[in-house]
Coordinates of C-alpha atoms in Angstrom, one line a residue:
M1 CA -14.8 41.1 -10.3
P2 CA -15.9 42.0 -7.1
S3 CA -13.0 43.5 -4.9
V4 CA -12.6 42.1 -1.6
L5 CA -10.7 44.9 0.3
N6 CA -14.1 46.2 1.6
L7 CA -16.0 42.9 2.1
Q8 CA -18.5 43.1 4.7
T9 CA -20.2 39.9 6.3
Q10 CA -23.5 40.3 4.4
D11 CA -21.6 40.4 1.0
L12 CA -21.1 36.3 2.0
D13 CA -24.2 35.4 3.8
T14 CA -25.8 33.3 0.9
K15 CA -24.3 30.8 -1.7
E16 CA -25.7 33.1 -4.3
K17 CA -23.8 35.8 -3.2
R18 CA -20.6 33.6 -2.7
A19 CA -21.1 32.5 -6.2
K20 CA -19.7 35.9 -7.3
Y21 CA -16.3 35.1 -6.1
T22 CA -13.6 33.1 -7.7
V23 CA -11.1 31.1 -5.4
S24 CA -7.9 29.8 -6.6
I25 CA -6.4 26.8 -4.9
V26 CA -2.7 26.6 -5.5
G27 CA -1.3 23.3 -5.0
C28 CA -3.6 20.2 -4.8
G29 CA -2.5 17.9 -2.2
Q30 CA -4.4 16.8 0.7
I31 CA -4.5 20.2 2.3
G32 CA -5.4 21.7 -1.2
I33 CA -8.4 19.5 -1.7
L34 CA -9.9 20.0 1.6
Y35 CA -9.8 23.9 1.0
A36 CA -11.3 23.1 -2.6
D37 CA -14.2 21.0 -1.1
A38 CA -14.8 23.6 1.8
F39 CA -14.8 26.6 -0.7
A40 CA -16.8 24.7 -3.4
E41 CA -19.6 23.3 -0.8
A42 CA -19.7 27.0 0.7
G43 CA -20.8 28.0 -2.8
Y44 CA -17.7 30.0 -4.2
R45 CA -16.4 29.2 -7.8
V46 CA -13.3 27.1 -7.4
T47 CA -10.3 26.3 -9.6
C48 CA -7.6 24.1 -8.5
N49 CA -4.3 24.5 -9.7
D50 CA -1.2 22.4 -9.5
E51 CA 2.0 21.4 -11.7
N52 CA 1.6 17.9 -11.5
P53 CA -0.6 16.6 -14.5
S54 CA -1.4 13.2 -13.1
L55 CA -2.7 14.8 -10.0
L56 CA -4.9 17.2 -11.9
K57 CA -6.2 14.4 -13.8
R58 CA -7.3 12.4 -10.6
L59 CA -9.0 15.6 -9.5
T60 CA -10.7 16.1 -12.7
K61 CA -12.2 12.6 -12.4
A62 CA -12.6 13.0 -8.5
K63 CA -11.0 9.6 -8.2
N64 CA -8.0 8.4 -6.5
C65 CA -7.4 12.4 -5.6
C66 CA -8.3 11.9 -1.7
T67 CA -7.9 9.4 0.9
N68 CA -11.5 10.2 2.0
P69 CA -14.2 8.8 -0.3
E70 CA -16.8 11.2 1.4
V71 CA -14.7 14.3 0.0
E72 CA -14.3 12.7 -3.5
I73 CA -18.4 12.4 -3.8
R74 CA -18.6 16.1 -2.9
L75 CA -15.9 16.9 -5.3
K76 CA -17.4 15.0 -8.1
K77 CA -20.9 16.6 -7.6
H78 CA -19.0 20.2 -7.7
I79 CA -17.1 19.0 -11.0
D80 CA -20.2 18.1 -12.5
T81 CA -22.2 21.4 -11.7
G82 CA -19.1 23.4 -12.9
N83 CA -18.4 25.0 -9.5
L84 CA -15.2 23.3 -9.3
T85 CA -12.6 23.5 -12.2
T86 CA -8.9 22.6 -12.6
S87 CA -6.2 24.5 -14.5
S88 CA -2.5 24.0 -15.1
V89 CA -1.8 27.2 -15.8
R90 CA -1.1 29.1 -12.7
K91 CA -0.8 32.7 -14.2
N92 CA -4.3 32.6 -15.7
T93 CA -5.8 30.9 -12.6
V94 CA -4.4 33.4 -10.0
S95 CA -5.0 36.6 -12.4
Q96 CA -8.7 35.6 -12.5
S97 CA -9.3 35.0 -8.7
D98 CA -10.6 37.1 -5.8
I99 CA -9.2 34.7 -3.3
I100 CA -5.8 32.7 -3.8
V101 CA -5.1 29.8 -1.2
L102 CA -1.7 28.7 -1.4
A103 CA -1.5 25.3 0.0
I104 CA 2.1 24.4 -0.5
N105 CA 4.3 23.4 2.2
I106 CA 8.0 23.6 2.5
R107 CA 10.2 20.7 1.6
M108 CA 13.1 19.3 3.6
D109 CA 16.6 18.4 2.1
A110 CA 18.4 15.3 2.8
K111 CA 20.0 16.7 5.5
K112 CA 16.8 17.7 7.3
K113 CA 17.0 21.3 6.6
S114 CA 14.1 23.4 5.2
D115 CA 14.5 23.9 1.2
T116 CA 12.4 26.9 0.1
S117 CA 13.2 26.9 -3.4
E118 CA 9.8 25.4 -4.6
L119 CA 7.8 27.8 -2.0
E120 CA 9.8 30.8 -3.5
A121 CA 9.1 29.8 -7.3
A122 CA 5.3 29.6 -6.4
Y123 CA 5.3 32.6 -4.4
K124 CA 6.9 34.7 -7.7
Q125 CA 4.5 33.0 -9.9
V126 CA 1.5 34.0 -7.8
G127 CA 2.9 37.6 -7.2
A128 CA 3.5 38.1 -10.8
A129 CA -0.3 37.3 -11.7
L130 CA -1.9 38.9 -8.5
K131 CA -4.5 41.3 -9.2
Q132 CA -5.1 44.3 -7.3
G133 CA -8.0 43.9 -4.5
A134 CA -7.1 40.0 -4.1
L135 CA -7.2 38.2 -0.7
L136 CA -4.1 35.9 -0.3
I137 CA -4.2 33.2 2.2
Y138 CA -1.2 30.8 3.2
G139 CA -2.8 27.6 4.3
G140 CA 0.6 25.7 4.7
I141 CA 3.2 25.4 7.1
G142 CA 6.4 27.1 6.0
G143 CA 8.3 27.4 9.4
F144 CA 8.6 30.3 12.1
G145 CA 8.8 33.9 10.5
S146 CA 8.5 32.7 6.9
T147 CA 4.9 34.4 6.3
E148 CA 6.2 37.8 6.9
N149 CA 9.9 37.2 6.0
L150 CA 9.6 35.4 2.7
L151 CA 5.9 35.0 1.6
K152 CA 5.0 39.2 2.0
E153 CA 8.4 40.2 0.9
I154 CA 8.3 38.0 -2.6
I155 CA 4.4 38.8 -3.5
E156 CA 5.1 42.4 -2.9
N157 CA 8.4 42.5 -4.8
T158 CA 7.0 40.4 -7.7
S159 CA 3.8 42.2 -7.9
G160 CA 4.8 45.7 -7.2
L161 CA 1.5 45.7 -4.8
K162 CA 1.6 46.6 -1.2
E163 CA -0.1 44.3 1.6
G164 CA -3.0 46.0 3.3
K165 CA -3.3 48.6 0.7
D166 CA -3.4 46.9 -2.7
F167 CA -4.1 43.2 -1.5
L168 CA -4.6 41.4 1.7
L169 CA -2.6 38.6 3.2
A170 CA -3.5 36.2 6.2
Y171 CA -2.2 33.0 7.5
N172 CA -4.4 30.1 8.3
P173 CA -1.9 27.0 8.9
L174 CA -3.9 24.0 8.0
H175 CA -2.8 20.6 9.5
F176 CA -4.0 17.2 9.8
S177 CA -2.7 13.7 11.2
K178 CA -2.4 11.3 8.0
T179 CA -3.6 8.6 10.5
H180 CA -6.3 10.6 11.3
P181 CA -7.4 12.5 8.4
V182 CA -9.9 15.2 8.3
K183 CA -13.4 14.5 6.5
S184 CA -14.1 18.4 6.2
L185 CA -13.4 21.7 7.4
N186 CA -16.6 22.8 8.4
N187 CA -16.2 21.3 12.1
M188 CA -12.6 22.2 12.3
E189 CA -11.2 25.0 14.5
L190 CA -8.9 27.1 12.1
I191 CA -6.5 29.8 13.3
I192 CA -6.3 32.9 11.3
A193 CA -3.5 35.6 11.7
S194 CA -2.5 38.9 10.1
A195 CA -0.5 41.8 11.3
N196 CA -2.8 43.9 9.2
Q197 CA -6.3 44.2 10.7
Q198 CA -8.2 44.5 7.6
S199 CA -6.5 41.5 6.4
L200 CA -7.5 39.8 9.4
N201 CA -11.1 41.1 9.5
I202 CA -12.0 40.0 5.8
A203 CA -9.9 36.8 5.8
T204 CA -12.1 35.8 9.0
T205 CA -15.1 37.0 7.4
V206 CA -14.2 34.5 4.2
L207 CA -13.1 31.5 6.7
K208 CA -16.4 31.7 8.6
T209 CA -18.5 30.7 5.8
L210 CA -16.3 27.7 5.9
T211 CA -16.5 26.9 9.5
P212 CA -17.7 28.9 12.5
K213 CA -14.8 27.8 14.5
V214 CA -12.1 30.7 13.9
K215 CA -9.5 32.1 16.3
Q216 CA -7.8 35.5 15.3
T217 CA -4.7 36.8 16.3
N218 CA -2.6 39.8 14.8
Q219 CA 0.7 38.2 15.9
V220 CA 1.4 35.8 12.4
K221 CA 4.7 34.3 14.2
L222 CA 2.3 33.2 17.4
A223 CA 0.1 31.6 15.0
E224 CA 3.2 29.9 13.2
L225 CA 4.3 28.7 16.6
A226 CA 1.3 27.4 17.6
V227 CA 0.7 24.8 14.9
L228 CA 4.5 23.9 15.2
F229 CA 3.9 23.4 19.1
K230 CA 0.9 21.3 18.3
I231 CA 2.5 19.0 16.0
A232 CA 5.5 18.6 18.2
Q233 CA 3.2 17.5 21.0
H234 CA 1.7 15.1 19.0
D235 CA 4.9 13.8 17.7
T236 CA 6.2 13.4 21.4
C237 CA 3.1 11.7 22.2
M238 CA 3.2 9.2 19.3
A239 CA 7.0 8.6 20.3
L240 CA 5.8 7.6 24.0
A241 CA 3.2 5.6 22.6
N242 CA 6.0 3.7 20.2
E243 CA 8.0 3.2 23.2
L244 CA 5.2 1.8 25.6
A245 CA 3.8 -0.4 22.7
I246 CA 7.2 -2.1 22.5
F247 CA 7.3 -2.4 26.2
C248 CA 3.9 -4.3 26.0
E249 CA 5.2 -6.7 23.4
N250 CA 8.2 -7.7 25.6
A251 CA 6.1 -7.8 28.5
G252 CA 3.2 -10.3 26.8
M253 CA 0.7 -7.6 27.4
D254 CA -1.7 -5.8 25.0
Y255 CA -1.1 -2.0 24.7
F256 CA -4.4 -1.5 23.1
K257 CA -6.3 -3.3 26.3
V258 CA -4.3 -1.1 28.6
Q259 CA -5.3 2.1 26.6
K260 CA -9.1 1.1 27.2
L261 CA -8.6 1.0 30.8
I262 CA -6.9 4.4 31.1
S263 CA -8.3 6.7 28.3
E264 CA -11.1 4.6 26.7
G265 CA -9.0 3.9 23.7
D266 CA -7.8 7.2 22.6
S267 CA -6.6 6.7 19.1
N268 CA -4.5 9.9 19.2
F269 CA -2.2 7.8 21.5
W270 CA -2.0 4.8 19.5
P271 CA 1.6 3.7 18.4
T272 CA 2.4 3.8 14.6
I273 CA 5.2 3.2 12.3
E274 CA 4.1 6.1 10.0
E275 CA 7.4 7.7 10.7
E276 CA 6.9 10.4 8.3
E277 CA 4.0 11.7 10.1
N278 CA 5.1 15.1 11.6
Q279 CA 8.6 14.6 10.5
K280 CA 9.0 17.8 8.1
E281 CA 7.2 19.9 10.8
T282 CA 9.1 18.9 13.8
Y283 CA 12.5 19.5 11.8
L284 CA 11.2 23.2 10.9
L285 CA 10.8 23.7 14.6
I286 CA 14.0 22.1 15.8
E287 CA 15.8 24.1 12.8
S288 CA 14.0 27.4 14.1
A289 CA 15.3 26.7 17.7
E290 CA 19.1 26.4 16.3
N291 CA 18.7 29.6 14.4
L292 CA 17.9 31.0 18.0
N293 CA 20.7 29.2 19.9
A294 CA 18.1 26.9 21.6
K295 CA 18.0 23.5 22.1
L296 CA 14.9 21.4 21.4
R297 CA 16.0 17.6 23.0
L298 CA 12.9 16.2 23.4
P299 CA 11.2 16.8 20.0
L300 CA 14.5 15.4 18.4
L301 CA 14.7 12.4 20.6
S302 CA 10.8 11.9 19.6
R303 CA 11.7 12.3 15.9
Q304 CA 14.3 9.4 16.3
I305 CA 12.3 7.1 18.1
N306 CA 9.5 7.5 15.3
E307 CA 11.7 6.8 12.7
E308 CA 13.0 3.8 14.1
M309 CA 9.6 2.2 14.1
V310 CA 9.7 0.7 10.5
K311 CA 12.8 -1.0 11.9
H312 CA 10.7 -2.5 14.5
A313 CA 8.1 -3.3 11.9
I314 CA 10.5 -5.5 10.1
N315 CA 11.6 -7.2 13.2
L316 CA 8.2 -8.1 13.9
T317 CA 7.7 -9.6 10.5
Q318 CA 10.7 -11.5 10.9
E319 CA 9.6 -12.8 14.2
A320 CA 6.3 -13.8 12.7
L321 CA 8.0 -15.7 9.9
R322 CA 10.5 -17.7 12.2
S323 CA 7.1 -19.0 14.0
C324 CA 6.0 -20.5 10.8
D325 CA 9.8 -21.8 10.4
K326 CA 10.3 -19.5 7.6
S327 CA 12.7 -16.8 7.1
L328 CA 12.3 -13.0 5.5
R329 CA 14.8 -13.9 2.8
R330 CA 12.9 -15.2 0.0
A331 CA 9.7 -15.0 1.9
R332 CA 6.6 -13.7 -0.1
I333 CA 5.0 -10.7 1.7
A334 CA 1.7 -9.6 0.8
V335 CA 1.5 -5.7 1.9
L336 CA -1.9 -3.9 2.3
G337 CA -0.9 -0.2 2.4
T338 CA -0.4 2.9 0.1
A339 CA 1.4 3.2 -3.1
N340 CA 2.3 6.7 -2.4
Q341 CA 6.2 7.4 -2.3
N342 CA 7.7 8.6 0.9
T343 CA 5.6 7.0 3.2
A344 CA 5.9 4.2 6.1
T345 CA 4.6 1.8 3.4
S346 CA 7.4 2.6 0.8
T347 CA 10.0 2.7 3.5
Y348 CA 8.9 -0.9 4.9
I349 CA 8.9 -2.4 1.2
K350 CA 12.4 -1.0 0.5
S351 CA 13.8 -2.4 3.8
A352 CA 12.1 -5.9 3.3
T353 CA 13.3 -6.0 -0.1
A354 CA 16.9 -5.3 0.7
K355 CA 16.7 -8.3 2.9
G356 CA 15.5 -10.5 0.2
A357 CA 11.6 -10.4 0.9
K358 CA 9.4 -10.8 -2.3
I359 CA 6.7 -8.0 -2.1
T360 CA 3.2 -7.4 -3.5
L361 CA 1.2 -4.4 -2.8
Y362 CA -2.4 -3.8 -2.7
D363 CA -3.8 0.0 -2.4
P364 CA -7.7 0.0 -3.0
L365 CA -7.1 3.6 -4.0
L366 CA -4.5 3.3 -6.7
T367 CA -5.2 0.4 -9.1
K368 CA -5.4 1.9 -12.2
N369 CA -3.3 0.5 -15.2
E370 CA -1.0 3.3 -15.4
T371 CA -0.3 2.9 -11.9
L372 CA 0.3 -0.7 -12.3
D373 CA 2.8 0.1 -15.3
T374 CA 5.0 2.0 -13.0
T375 CA 4.6 -0.1 -9.8
P376 CA 5.1 -3.4 -10.8
I377 CA 4.5 -5.0 -7.2
L378 CA 1.1 -3.3 -7.1
K379 CA -1.7 -5.5 -7.8
R380 CA -5.1 -5.4 -9.0
S381 CA -7.0 -7.1 -6.3
L382 CA -6.8 -8.2 -2.9
S383 CA -6.9 -11.9 -3.7
E384 CA -4.2 -11.5 -6.2
T385 CA -1.9 -9.5 -3.8
V386 CA -2.0 -12.3 -1.3
E387 CA -2.0 -15.5 -3.4
G388 CA 0.9 -17.5 -2.3
A389 CA 2.1 -15.2 0.3
D390 CA 3.8 -16.4 3.7
C391 CA 2.7 -13.4 5.4
L392 CA 0.3 -10.6 5.1
V393 CA 1.2 -7.5 6.6
I394 CA -1.3 -4.2 7.2
L395 CA 0.0 -0.8 7.0
T396 CA -2.9 1.4 6.5
G397 CA -6.4 1.5 8.1
Q398 CA -8.8 1.6 5.2
E399 CA -12.1 0.6 5.4
Q400 CA -11.8 -2.5 3.2
F401 CA -8.6 -3.6 5.4
K402 CA -11.0 -3.6 8.9
R403 CA -13.2 -6.4 7.3
L404 CA -10.8 -8.8 5.9
N405 CA -12.2 -12.5 5.1
L406 CA -9.4 -14.2 6.9
K407 CA -11.3 -17.4 6.2
K408 CA -11.1 -16.8 2.4
L409 CA -7.5 -15.2 2.5
K410 CA -5.8 -18.1 4.2
T411 CA -7.1 -20.5 1.3
V412 CA -4.7 -18.6 -1.3
M413 CA -1.8 -18.2 1.4
K414 CA 1.1 -20.7 1.8
S415 CA 0.9 -22.9 5.2
P416 CA 1.9 -22.0 7.8
R417 CA 0.9 -18.4 7.5
A418 CA 1.3 -15.2 9.2
L419 CA -0.4 -11.9 9.8
V420 CA 1.3 -8.8 11.1
D421 CA -0.9 -5.7 12.1
L422 CA 1.2 -2.6 12.5
I423 CA -1.7 -0.1 12.9
G424 CA -3.8 -2.2 15.5
I425 CA -7.4 -2.6 13.4
T426 CA -7.3 -6.7 13.8
E427 CA -8.1 -8.4 17.1
P428 CA -5.3 -11.0 17.7
E429 CA -7.4 -13.7 19.3
K430 CA -9.9 -14.0 15.9
V431 CA -6.6 -13.8 13.5
Q432 CA -5.2 -16.8 15.5
A433 CA -8.7 -18.7 15.6
E434 CA -8.5 -18.5 11.8
G435 CA -5.2 -20.4 11.9
F436 CA -2.5 -17.4 11.4
I437 CA 0.6 -16.9 13.3
Y438 CA 0.0 -13.3 14.7
R439 CA 2.5 -10.3 15.3
G440 CA 1.2 -6.9 15.9
I441 CA 2.5 -3.4 17.3
G442 CA 1.9 -3.3 20.8
R443 CA 0.5 -6.7 21.2
G444 CA 2.4 -9.2 23.3
I445 CA 1.4 -12.4 21.8
D446 CA 2.8 -15.7 22.9
K447 CA 5.3 -14.1 24.9
P448 CA 6.3 -15.3 28.4

């Protein structure tokens, strides 16, 4: 296998040359999937590794493994050609790879403090199998100082190798909004950081085969702060959008129409109940500030505002049902969302169920029999989900949900019926014209 320690641009200037190099992706969540797609598209031989067998099974079939169908189509192509494979054995995967991408993010515990145990275990496994002459890229978000103080130290101790001499190490934080997922890395601007100039240069050479937009820095902590600051900025904007949206509801105004006047409907400033969006990263930044005896009051307040939005969503649902002369208790609510855990959908369902509502859920990405067995409220079709429902609640913006046939749906729902749009993809006037009571985040409908 070729060593990457002396890699030159001309060594990777064609797909045929890149095919000589094996890339392993450790961690196959959404970030890992994006890396796998990008490296396979660029011509590298890619192996995806994860300890979750069900995730690997979906990836092997290139089905229900990603929120973007375009990515799944490309993954299927690469799997069929043998350019992309999967493996549950981390040791074998890493030991046979020239480039290893760690796509595992840090966890937060119940007290919203960082828990590095999973990261440390993965680092030790990778370090024990790392071969001399490999390039290691950390593509997750591990917190301020974690790349050099945790990752580098563990890899060197477990491998017996020295960074910059025996292997290369670089940091490439990859983050994207769950509400605005990335379709591909080839148009993203990537940050690449390493204190070692050789590692920085070669990692940049590799990543430029994925996208021409690469920014370099030899200060890893600077890159760590850059991504955390960007996320905190987005989180703060989200909190302001949520506050202004509630103001519009109380004022009988439409937040989205206001936005069109001031920013041509900038979707980055849309309100959302995705309370887990940016949650982990913002708390990482707050924790880093506390360790330095600094206070970050605005990011903390923004988190509190955003995490209260699910409660507001429940209030909107109750208000819509009251307008139908119904109560949330014993109401049948059809939820269009995601079956994934630890999301706004799962939090909403838990809260509504606790108040006595009967929930059915439709997620077009997860309708397999094994999923139906483990998630009884999940239905196989949209019509089955809404049949007999008092209220339809939209929690995710999948394409199918943007083209709802309300005329057809209302015939199988109980009358009077309500629709609650929590992401702003429906037009209130059209919904009301079809005979629904309408409530939506940021929509001041029927308000004095």
